Amino acid sequence: MKKSFFIFLLCNLFFLTAQNSTEIEKTGHLQDKKTPKLIEINKNKLPIIESLLPNRANLVFKEYQSIIESNSKAIRAGREPEILFFLYKNTENFTFQALAARCCITQETLATLNQIDNGQQNIKNKEMILPTVNGIFIPSLDEKPLNSLETLLQENYLKTDIQTLTKNYFYYNINGRNYVFLQDKRFSSIERAYFLDSALQLPLDKNTFWVSSEFGKRKNPFSHEEKNHNGIDLAAPEGTPVYAIKDGAVFVCVQDDKEFGNYVILSHDTGKITSVYAHLQSFTVEKYQTVKKGEIIGYVGQTGMVTGPHLHFEIRQGGKPENPRQKLKLDEK
C-alpha cells in the first residue's frame, strides 16, 4: 500500500521542474554567483490530503507527517530536506492555530504561503497548501503584495542592501506567483506582533462618542419607515478625528452625497472587508491611496441627511453588512 502511494506521489510531483528564470533577475537584491533555480508548483496537481484526523486509512496524511519528521531529522543532521507540497481543504473547520499544530508546521510558514495576514483569520473551507519544511515565503519584488504582511516582509528582506537571509533559500513559482523561500526563517518580534495583532482600531478615540443608533432594523428619522440600518451611528463633537480601523486602500471618496454627505470607503485584505465612514465634515485621503491602521482619514461632521454630528460607520465582509459591535471592542454600552 505504501509503495503504491509513493508511485501516486511521484506521478503528482512530476511537474516540479527546475529551470533558470529571467524573472529572478528582477529581484536584484538576492543575486549571488550561484543563483538558485526557479521551481514551479501547480496547485491543481498536488497530492490531496482529505483529512487531518488520525486514521489508519488516512495514508496521505500519514505520509505527509512522515516526510515532515524525516525532514526535521535531516536538518538537524545538516542534510538537505525534501521540500514537497500537499493540498488540503479545511472542511473540518480547524482554526488557523489548530491547523498549524496538527501539521507540525509553523504558523508563519502556512501564513506566508497561503496569503494569511493575521492569526485570527477565518480559514473555514479554505484551500491550504501544506509544505513539508518550515520557513517564510516572500513574494519577489516583481509581485504586488496581496496584504500588509507581504508588504512588510518585502520591505524587511528584499528591499534592503544588507541581507539577513538564512543560508538556504529557494525560488518558487506557485500558481503563477514568484516567491523567495527562506528555509527555517521565523518572524522577527515586530513581524510576529504585527501578525498576531488582529484587533481592529476604533474609528474614534475612546470616551469621545456614544452609540446613538444601533445596527439592524430601525425607524428612519426622516421617512419614519422601518428599514435596515447597516451600520452604527457614533455621536461625537464635530471635528473629532476619524481613524482607519485596519490597513487598506481608499476605495471610494465622495463629497456632498444627498444621504451620506462626505464619506469614505476603505478596502481591506484585497477587498474581503470594507469599512464605511459617512457624514464627515471633511476627509484627508484620496482614492486609491494606501492607509495604515490608526491613520486619520477624516473628521466627524453632519453632512448629508443627519439630525446632528455623528459618524455613520459600517463593516462589510464579502459585501454583506456585519454588526460593528461584534467586530470592535466598544467600551461604551
mmCIF file of C-alpha atoms in Angstrom:
data_model
loop_
_atom_site.group_PDB
_atom_site.id
_atom_site.type_symbol
_atom_site.label_atom_id
_atom_site.label_comp_id
_atom_site.label_asym_id
_atom_site.label_seq_id
_atom_site.Cartn_x
_atom_site.Cartn_y
_atom_site.Cartn_z
ATOM 1 C CA MET A 1 0.000 0.000 0.000
ATOM 2 C CA LYS A 2 2.856 2.363 0.914
ATOM 3 C CA LYS A 3 4.641 1.607 -2.346
ATOM 4 C CA SER A 4 1.507 2.445 -4.350
ATOM 5 C CA PHE A 5 1.247 5.738 -2.518
ATOM 6 C CA PHE A 6 4.808 6.664 -3.430
ATOM 7 C CA ILE A 7 4.008 5.901 -7.085
ATOM 8 C CA PHE A 8 0.987 8.208 -6.759
ATOM 9 C CA LEU A 9 3.146 10.868 -5.121
ATOM 10 C CA LEU A 10 5.799 10.720 -7.799
ATOM 11 C CA CYS A 11 3.154 10.953 -10.513
ATOM 12 C CA ASN A 12 1.736 14.056 -8.921
ATOM 13 C CA LEU A 13 5.112 15.697 -8.438
ATOM 14 C CA PHE A 14 6.419 15.303 -11.988
ATOM 15 C CA PHE A 15 5.635 18.964 -12.590
ATOM 16 C CA LEU A 16 8.293 20.090 -10.101
ATOM 17 C CA THR A 17 10.730 21.250 -12.745
ATOM 18 C CA ALA A 18 13.726 23.395 -12.008
ATOM 19 C CA GLN A 19 14.665 25.905 -14.651
ATOM 20 C CA ASN A 20 16.686 29.092 -15.000
ATOM 21 C CA SER A 21 14.354 32.050 -14.598
ATOM 22 C CA THR A 22 14.689 35.506 -16.082
ATOM 23 C CA GLU A 23 12.123 36.658 -13.513
ATOM 24 C CA ILE A 24 14.671 36.080 -10.750
ATOM 25 C CA GLU A 25 16.841 38.816 -12.165
ATOM 26 C CA LYS A 26 14.099 41.355 -11.391
ATOM 27 C CA THR A 27 14.565 40.875 -7.626
ATOM 28 C CA GLY A 28 18.089 42.270 -7.937
ATOM 29 C CA HIS A 29 18.981 42.124 -4.263
ATOM 30 C CA LEU A 30 19.225 38.356 -3.957
ATOM 31 C CA GLN A 31 21.771 37.523 -6.607
ATOM 32 C CA ASP A 32 24.944 35.592 -5.947
ATOM 33 C CA LYS A 33 27.309 33.521 -8.006
ATOM 34 C CA LYS A 34 25.053 30.502 -7.713
ATOM 35 C CA THR A 35 21.583 31.881 -8.340
ATOM 36 C CA PRO A 36 19.011 29.284 -7.267
ATOM 37 C CA LYS A 37 16.766 27.856 -9.949
ATOM 38 C CA LEU A 38 13.050 28.550 -10.076
ATOM 39 C CA ILE A 39 10.829 25.618 -9.113
ATOM 40 C CA GLU A 40 7.282 25.690 -10.489
ATOM 41 C CA ILE A 41 4.396 24.388 -8.386
ATOM 42 C CA ASN A 42 0.926 23.766 -9.850
ATOM 43 C CA LYS A 43 -1.629 23.624 -7.030
ATOM 44 C CA ASN A 44 -4.044 21.570 -9.147
ATOM 45 C CA LYS A 45 -1.528 18.726 -9.378
ATOM 46 C CA LEU A 46 -0.594 18.481 -5.703
ATOM 47 C CA PRO A 47 -1.361 15.341 -3.674
ATOM 48 C CA ILE A 48 -4.596 15.957 -1.739
ATOM 49 C CA ILE A 49 -4.952 15.396 1.998
ATOM 50 C CA GLU A 50 -8.629 14.680 2.597
ATOM 51 C CA SER A 51 -8.467 14.844 6.404
ATOM 52 C CA LEU A 52 -6.083 15.887 9.181
ATOM 53 C CA LEU A 53 -7.669 13.478 11.645
ATOM 54 C CA PRO A 54 -5.664 10.408 12.722
ATOM 55 C CA ASN A 55 -6.994 7.390 10.903
ATOM 56 C CA ARG A 56 -5.358 4.192 9.709
ATOM 57 C CA ALA A 57 -6.927 4.655 6.297
ATOM 58 C CA ASN A 58 -5.673 8.246 6.042
ATOM 59 C CA LEU A 59 -2.497 7.243 4.198
ATOM 60 C CA VAL A 60 -1.747 10.572 2.534
ATOM 61 C CA PHE A 61 -1.763 12.486 5.821
ATOM 62 C CA LYS A 62 0.335 9.764 7.488
ATOM 63 C CA GLU A 63 2.877 10.033 4.690
ATOM 64 C CA TYR A 64 2.853 13.835 4.984
ATOM 65 C CA GLN A 65 3.642 13.562 8.697
ATOM 66 C CA SER A 66 6.379 11.019 7.966
ATOM 67 C CA ILE A 67 8.061 13.371 5.461
ATOM 68 C CA ILE A 68 7.968 16.253 7.981
ATOM 69 C CA GLU A 69 9.582 14.040 10.632
ATOM 70 C CA SER A 70 12.267 12.867 8.181
ATOM 71 C CA ASN A 71 12.960 16.469 7.160
ATOM 72 C CA SER A 72 13.396 17.528 10.789
ATOM 73 C CA LYS A 73 15.969 14.780 11.293
ATOM 74 C CA ALA A 74 17.736 15.702 8.044
ATOM 75 C CA ILE A 75 18.008 19.386 9.000
ATOM 76 C CA ARG A 76 19.358 18.515 12.469
ATOM 77 C CA ALA A 77 21.966 16.292 10.791
ATOM 78 C CA GLY A 78 22.960 19.047 8.366
ATOM 79 C CA ARG A 79 21.413 17.384 5.324
ATOM 80 C CA GLU A 80 19.086 18.918 2.737
ATOM 81 C CA PRO A 81 15.378 18.320 3.437
ATOM 82 C CA GLU A 82 12.823 17.055 0.906
ATOM 83 C CA ILE A 83 10.687 20.111 0.111
ATOM 84 C CA LEU A 84 7.301 18.895 -1.104
ATOM 85 C CA PHE A 85 3.805 20.378 -1.098
ATOM 86 C CA PHE A 86 0.351 18.961 -0.429
ATOM 87 C CA LEU A 87 -3.160 20.401 -0.747
ATOM 88 C CA TYR A 88 -5.852 20.407 1.946
ATOM 89 C CA LYS A 89 -9.328 21.975 2.031
ATOM 90 C CA ASN A 90 -10.371 22.906 5.567
ATOM 91 C CA THR A 91 -13.831 21.337 5.612
ATOM 92 C CA GLU A 92 -13.060 20.080 9.144
ATOM 93 C CA ASN A 93 -13.197 23.693 10.364
ATOM 94 C CA PHE A 94 -9.823 23.842 12.104
ATOM 95 C CA THR A 95 -8.750 27.250 13.347
ATOM 96 C CA PHE A 96 -5.524 28.504 11.803
ATOM 97 C CA GLN A 97 -3.583 27.801 15.007
ATOM 98 C CA ALA A 98 -5.045 24.284 15.316
ATOM 99 C CA LEU A 99 -4.228 23.505 11.681
ATOM 100 C CA ALA A 100 -0.604 24.582 12.127
ATOM 101 C CA ALA A 101 -0.297 22.438 15.258
ATOM 102 C CA ARG A 102 -1.912 19.459 13.553
ATOM 103 C CA CYS A 103 0.543 19.705 10.637
ATOM 104 C CA CYS A 104 3.610 20.363 12.841
ATOM 105 C CA ILE A 105 4.365 23.376 10.624
ATOM 106 C CA THR A 106 4.947 26.882 11.988
ATOM 107 C CA GLN A 107 2.208 29.479 11.670
ATOM 108 C CA GLU A 108 4.459 31.852 9.708
ATOM 109 C CA THR A 109 5.183 29.123 7.128
ATOM 110 C CA LEU A 110 1.495 28.412 6.494
ATOM 111 C CA ALA A 111 0.529 32.090 6.673
ATOM 112 C CA THR A 112 3.068 33.393 4.165
ATOM 113 C CA LEU A 113 2.443 30.523 1.727
ATOM 114 C CA ASN A 114 -1.358 30.956 1.840
ATOM 115 C CA GLN A 115 -1.741 34.788 1.957
ATOM 116 C CA ILE A 116 -2.955 34.889 5.574
ATOM 117 C CA ASP A 117 -2.081 38.212 7.184
ATOM 118 C CA ASN A 118 -3.283 37.678 10.748
ATOM 119 C CA GLY A 119 -3.506 34.765 13.137
ATOM 120 C CA GLN A 120 -7.251 35.102 13.724
ATOM 121 C CA GLN A 121 -8.299 34.879 10.072
ATOM 122 C CA ASN A 122 -11.201 32.547 9.348
ATOM 123 C CA ILE A 123 -9.950 29.646 7.199
ATOM 124 C CA LYS A 124 -13.164 27.607 7.130
ATOM 125 C CA ASN A 125 -13.402 25.788 3.756
ATOM 126 C CA LYS A 126 -10.200 27.498 2.593
ATOM 127 C CA GLU A 127 -7.830 25.519 0.363
ATOM 128 C CA MET A 128 -4.417 25.444 2.015
ATOM 129 C CA ILE A 129 -1.072 24.463 0.515
ATOM 130 C CA LEU A 130 0.856 22.487 3.133
ATOM 131 C CA PRO A 131 4.662 22.364 2.802
ATOM 132 C CA THR A 132 6.969 19.845 4.461
ATOM 133 C CA VAL A 133 9.641 22.310 5.606
ATOM 134 C CA ASN A 134 9.398 25.405 7.797
ATOM 135 C CA GLY A 135 10.354 28.889 6.650
ATOM 136 C CA ILE A 136 8.946 32.129 5.237
ATOM 137 C CA PHE A 137 7.568 32.597 1.708
ATOM 138 C CA ILE A 138 8.042 36.186 0.476
ATOM 139 C CA PRO A 139 6.672 37.394 -2.883
ATOM 140 C CA SER A 140 9.533 38.575 -5.096
ATOM 141 C CA LEU A 141 9.726 42.277 -5.879
ATOM 142 C CA ASP A 142 8.043 41.841 -9.257
ATOM 143 C CA GLU A 143 4.907 40.649 -7.427
ATOM 144 C CA LYS A 144 2.360 43.089 -5.983
ATOM 145 C CA PRO A 145 1.804 42.313 -2.282
ATOM 146 C CA LEU A 146 -1.696 40.993 -1.544
ATOM 147 C CA ASN A 147 -1.786 42.109 2.084
ATOM 148 C CA SER A 148 0.056 44.285 4.577
ATOM 149 C CA LEU A 149 2.142 41.412 5.930
ATOM 150 C CA GLU A 150 3.569 40.705 2.468
ATOM 151 C CA THR A 151 4.446 44.398 2.112
ATOM 152 C CA LEU A 152 6.245 44.329 5.465
ATOM 153 C CA LEU A 153 8.234 41.192 4.581
ATOM 154 C CA GLN A 154 9.278 42.592 1.192
ATOM 155 C CA GLU A 155 10.479 45.757 2.914
ATOM 156 C CA ASN A 156 12.367 43.824 5.598
ATOM 157 C CA TYR A 157 14.086 41.232 3.411
ATOM 158 C CA LEU A 158 14.038 42.110 -0.292
ATOM 159 C CA LYS A 159 14.454 45.901 -0.362
ATOM 160 C CA THR A 160 17.413 46.218 1.984
ATOM 161 C CA ASP A 161 21.062 46.481 0.992
ATOM 162 C CA ILE A 162 22.232 44.296 3.867
ATOM 163 C CA GLN A 163 20.652 40.861 3.503
ATOM 164 C CA THR A 164 19.646 38.874 6.569
ATOM 165 C CA LEU A 165 18.812 35.723 4.630
ATOM 166 C CA THR A 166 19.268 32.258 6.031
ATOM 167 C CA LYS A 167 21.850 30.005 4.435
ATOM 168 C CA ASN A 168 19.292 28.149 2.339
ATOM 169 C CA TYR A 169 16.791 29.967 0.183
ATOM 170 C CA PHE A 170 14.877 28.937 -2.907
ATOM 171 C CA TYR A 171 12.734 30.484 -5.626
ATOM 172 C CA TYR A 172 9.267 29.084 -6.294
ATOM 173 C CA ASN A 173 6.545 29.915 -8.769
ATOM 174 C CA ILE A 174 3.336 28.853 -7.059
ATOM 175 C CA ASN A 175 0.214 29.245 -9.182
ATOM 176 C CA GLY A 176 1.854 31.982 -11.232
ATOM 177 C CA ARG A 177 3.343 33.978 -8.302
ATOM 178 C CA ASN A 178 7.086 34.121 -7.658
ATOM 179 C CA TYR A 179 8.267 33.603 -4.078
ATOM 180 C CA VAL A 180 11.585 33.594 -2.279
ATOM 181 C CA PHE A 181 11.552 30.856 0.368
ATOM 182 C CA LEU A 182 13.771 31.424 3.406
ATOM 183 C CA GLN A 183 14.187 27.987 4.930
ATOM 184 C CA ASP A 184 13.917 27.797 8.761
ATOM 185 C CA LYS A 185 13.327 31.565 8.999
ATOM 186 C CA ARG A 186 10.934 32.750 11.730
ATOM 187 C CA PHE A 187 9.114 36.062 12.123
ATOM 188 C CA SER A 188 11.020 38.756 13.960
ATOM 189 C CA SER A 189 9.429 40.071 17.156
ATOM 190 C CA ILE A 190 7.995 43.021 15.201
ATOM 191 C CA GLU A 191 6.632 40.811 12.409
ATOM 192 C CA ARG A 192 5.120 38.400 14.937
ATOM 193 C CA ALA A 193 3.455 41.239 16.848
ATOM 194 C CA TYR A 194 2.061 42.550 13.561
ATOM 195 C CA PHE A 195 0.748 39.091 12.607
ATOM 196 C CA LEU A 196 -0.865 38.477 15.987
ATOM 197 C CA ASP A 197 -2.408 41.949 16.245
ATOM 198 C CA SER A 198 -5.714 41.228 14.552
ATOM 199 C CA ALA A 199 -7.799 43.645 16.647
ATOM 200 C CA LEU A 200 -9.471 46.437 14.709
ATOM 201 C CA GLN A 201 -8.743 50.044 15.606
ATOM 202 C CA LEU A 202 -11.721 52.026 16.895
ATOM 203 C CA PRO A 203 -12.781 54.605 14.284
ATOM 204 C CA LEU A 204 -12.994 57.246 17.051
ATOM 205 C CA ASP A 205 -10.972 57.741 20.226
ATOM 206 C CA LYS A 206 -12.350 56.172 23.385
ATOM 207 C CA ASN A 207 -14.554 58.402 25.510
ATOM 208 C CA THR A 208 -15.259 60.772 22.592
ATOM 209 C CA PHE A 209 -18.505 59.175 21.374
ATOM 210 C CA TRP A 210 -21.679 57.358 22.273
ATOM 211 C CA VAL A 211 -23.739 54.990 20.114
ATOM 212 C CA SER A 212 -26.812 56.908 19.045
ATOM 213 C CA SER A 213 -28.208 54.246 16.713
ATOM 214 C CA GLU A 214 -27.551 50.508 16.615
ATOM 215 C CA PHE A 215 -27.178 48.037 13.740
ATOM 216 C CA GLY A 216 -30.350 46.383 12.415
ATOM 217 C CA LYS A 217 -33.989 47.351 11.929
ATOM 218 C CA ARG A 218 -34.906 50.883 12.939
ATOM 219 C CA LYS A 219 -37.355 53.663 12.055
ATOM 220 C CA ASN A 220 -35.767 56.124 9.642
ATOM 221 C CA PRO A 221 -35.739 59.552 11.363
ATOM 222 C CA PHE A 222 -36.761 61.298 8.113
ATOM 223 C CA SER A 223 -39.152 58.939 6.307
ATOM 224 C CA HIS A 224 -40.317 57.188 9.501
ATOM 225 C CA GLU A 225 -40.212 53.899 7.581
ATOM 226 C CA GLU A 226 -38.731 50.829 9.257
ATOM 227 C CA LYS A 227 -35.569 49.955 7.344
ATOM 228 C CA ASN A 228 -32.286 48.130 7.859
ATOM 229 C CA HIS A 229 -29.562 50.278 9.391
ATOM 230 C CA ASN A 230 -26.407 48.666 8.003
ATOM 231 C CA GLY A 231 -24.028 50.244 10.499
ATOM 232 C CA ILE A 232 -23.905 52.050 13.818
ATOM 233 C CA ASP A 233 -24.032 55.797 14.453
ATOM 234 C CA LEU A 234 -21.344 57.162 16.762
ATOM 235 C CA ALA A 235 -22.381 60.567 18.065
ATOM 236 C CA ALA A 236 -19.354 62.805 18.666
ATOM 237 C CA PRO A 237 -18.427 66.513 18.558
ATOM 238 C CA GLU A 238 -17.934 67.941 15.089
ATOM 239 C CA GLY A 239 -14.260 67.858 14.123
ATOM 240 C CA THR A 240 -13.442 64.689 16.108
ATOM 241 C CA PRO A 241 -10.707 62.716 14.231
ATOM 242 C CA VAL A 242 -11.817 59.574 12.388
ATOM 243 C CA TYR A 243 -9.322 56.701 12.048
ATOM 244 C CA ALA A 244 -8.829 53.786 9.641
ATOM 245 C CA ILE A 245 -9.742 50.618 11.524
ATOM 246 C CA LYS A 246 -7.227 48.483 9.589
ATOM 247 C CA ASP A 247 -4.527 48.779 6.947
ATOM 248 C CA GLY A 248 -6.041 49.104 3.498
ATOM 249 C CA ALA A 249 -6.645 51.306 0.478
ATOM 250 C CA VAL A 250 -9.153 54.052 -0.241
ATOM 251 C CA PHE A 251 -11.835 52.557 -2.461
ATOM 252 C CA VAL A 252 -14.257 55.496 -2.594
ATOM 253 C CA CYS A 253 -14.171 59.206 -1.666
ATOM 254 C CA VAL A 254 -17.426 61.117 -2.203
ATOM 255 C CA GLN A 255 -18.387 64.695 -1.419
ATOM 256 C CA ASP A 256 -21.905 66.083 -0.914
ATOM 257 C CA ASP A 257 -23.851 62.852 -1.324
ATOM 258 C CA LYS A 258 -27.542 63.534 -0.624
ATOM 259 C CA GLU A 259 -27.784 60.797 2.043
ATOM 260 C CA PHE A 260 -24.238 60.175 3.334
ATOM 261 C CA GLY A 261 -22.775 63.655 2.731
ATOM 262 C CA ASN A 262 -18.989 63.367 2.653
ATOM 263 C CA TYR A 263 -17.956 59.733 3.014
ATOM 264 C CA VAL A 264 -15.024 57.359 2.557
ATOM 265 C CA ILE A 265 -14.945 53.615 1.913
ATOM 266 C CA LEU A 266 -11.761 51.665 2.673
ATOM 267 C CA SER A 267 -10.908 48.260 1.228
ATOM 268 C CA HIS A 268 -9.032 45.790 3.445
ATOM 269 C CA ASP A 269 -7.447 42.407 2.732
ATOM 270 C CA THR A 270 -7.718 42.830 -1.045
ATOM 271 C CA GLY A 271 -11.429 43.599 -0.889
ATOM 272 C CA LYS A 272 -12.529 40.871 1.508
ATOM 273 C CA ILE A 273 -13.527 43.528 4.060
ATOM 274 C CA THR A 274 -14.689 47.115 3.519
ATOM 275 C CA SER A 275 -15.326 49.851 6.082
ATOM 276 C CA VAL A 276 -17.579 52.882 5.553
ATOM 277 C CA TYR A 277 -17.200 56.312 7.236
ATOM 278 C CA ALA A 278 -20.079 58.707 6.482
ATOM 279 C CA HIS A 279 -21.371 62.222 7.302
ATOM 280 C CA LEU A 280 -17.801 63.526 7.558
ATOM 281 C CA GLN A 281 -17.040 67.198 7.948
ATOM 282 C CA SER A 282 -14.110 66.557 5.601
ATOM 283 C CA PHE A 283 -11.738 63.765 4.635
ATOM 284 C CA THR A 284 -7.938 63.754 4.359
ATOM 285 C CA VAL A 285 -7.386 60.894 1.887
ATOM 286 C CA GLU A 286 -7.654 60.345 -1.868
ATOM 287 C CA LYS A 287 -8.995 57.477 -3.957
ATOM 288 C CA TYR A 288 -6.542 54.546 -4.302
ATOM 289 C CA GLN A 289 -4.319 55.909 -1.526
ATOM 290 C CA THR A 290 -2.994 53.290 0.907
ATOM 291 C CA VAL A 291 -3.688 53.895 4.583
ATOM 292 C CA LYS A 292 -2.345 52.425 7.799
ATOM 293 C CA LYS A 293 -4.353 51.263 10.781
ATOM 294 C CA GLY A 294 -4.953 54.249 13.075
ATOM 295 C CA GLU A 295 -4.293 56.868 10.383
ATOM 296 C CA ILE A 296 -6.622 59.886 10.389
ATOM 297 C CA ILE A 297 -8.844 59.716 7.293
ATOM 298 C CA GLY A 298 -11.320 62.497 8.135
ATOM 299 C CA TYR A 299 -13.298 64.329 10.802
ATOM 300 C CA VAL A 300 -16.780 63.883 12.262
ATOM 301 C CA GLY A 301 -19.367 66.181 10.686
ATOM 302 C CA GLN A 302 -23.070 66.463 9.942
ATOM 303 C CA THR A 303 -23.162 66.384 6.165
ATOM 304 C CA GLY A 304 -25.948 64.596 4.278
ATOM 305 C CA MET A 305 -29.175 63.506 5.967
ATOM 306 C CA VAL A 306 -28.443 63.874 9.704
ATOM 307 C CA THR A 307 -30.055 65.206 12.863
ATOM 308 C CA GLY A 308 -26.709 66.075 14.488
ATOM 309 C CA PRO A 309 -22.939 65.492 14.265
ATOM 310 C CA HIS A 310 -22.031 61.807 14.200
ATOM 311 C CA LEU A 311 -20.094 59.144 12.306
ATOM 312 C CA HIS A 312 -22.136 56.530 10.464
ATOM 313 C CA PHE A 313 -19.814 53.515 10.449
ATOM 314 C CA GLU A 314 -20.185 50.189 8.620
ATOM 315 C CA ILE A 315 -18.195 46.994 8.218
ATOM 316 C CA ARG A 316 -18.948 44.724 5.268
ATOM 317 C CA GLN A 317 -17.469 41.265 4.802
ATOM 318 C CA GLY A 318 -17.838 39.717 1.368
ATOM 319 C CA GLY A 319 -20.225 42.587 0.573
ATOM 320 C CA LYS A 320 -22.538 41.637 3.455
ATOM 321 C CA PRO A 321 -23.104 44.135 6.331
ATOM 322 C CA GLU A 322 -21.792 42.925 9.702
ATOM 323 C CA ASN A 323 -22.652 44.323 13.126
ATOM 324 C CA PRO A 324 -19.719 46.607 14.014
ATOM 325 C CA ARG A 325 -20.323 45.989 17.733
ATOM 326 C CA GLN A 326 -19.273 42.366 17.199
ATOM 327 C CA LYS A 327 -16.107 43.447 15.374
ATOM 328 C CA LEU A 328 -14.979 46.359 17.544
ATOM 329 C CA LYS A 329 -14.166 46.353 21.236
ATOM 330 C CA LEU A 330 -16.570 49.071 22.308
ATOM 331 C CA ASP A 331 -16.256 50.020 25.982
ATOM 332 C CA GLU A 332 -19.304 52.223 25.654
ATOM 333 C CA LYS A 333 -22.619 50.381 26.055
#
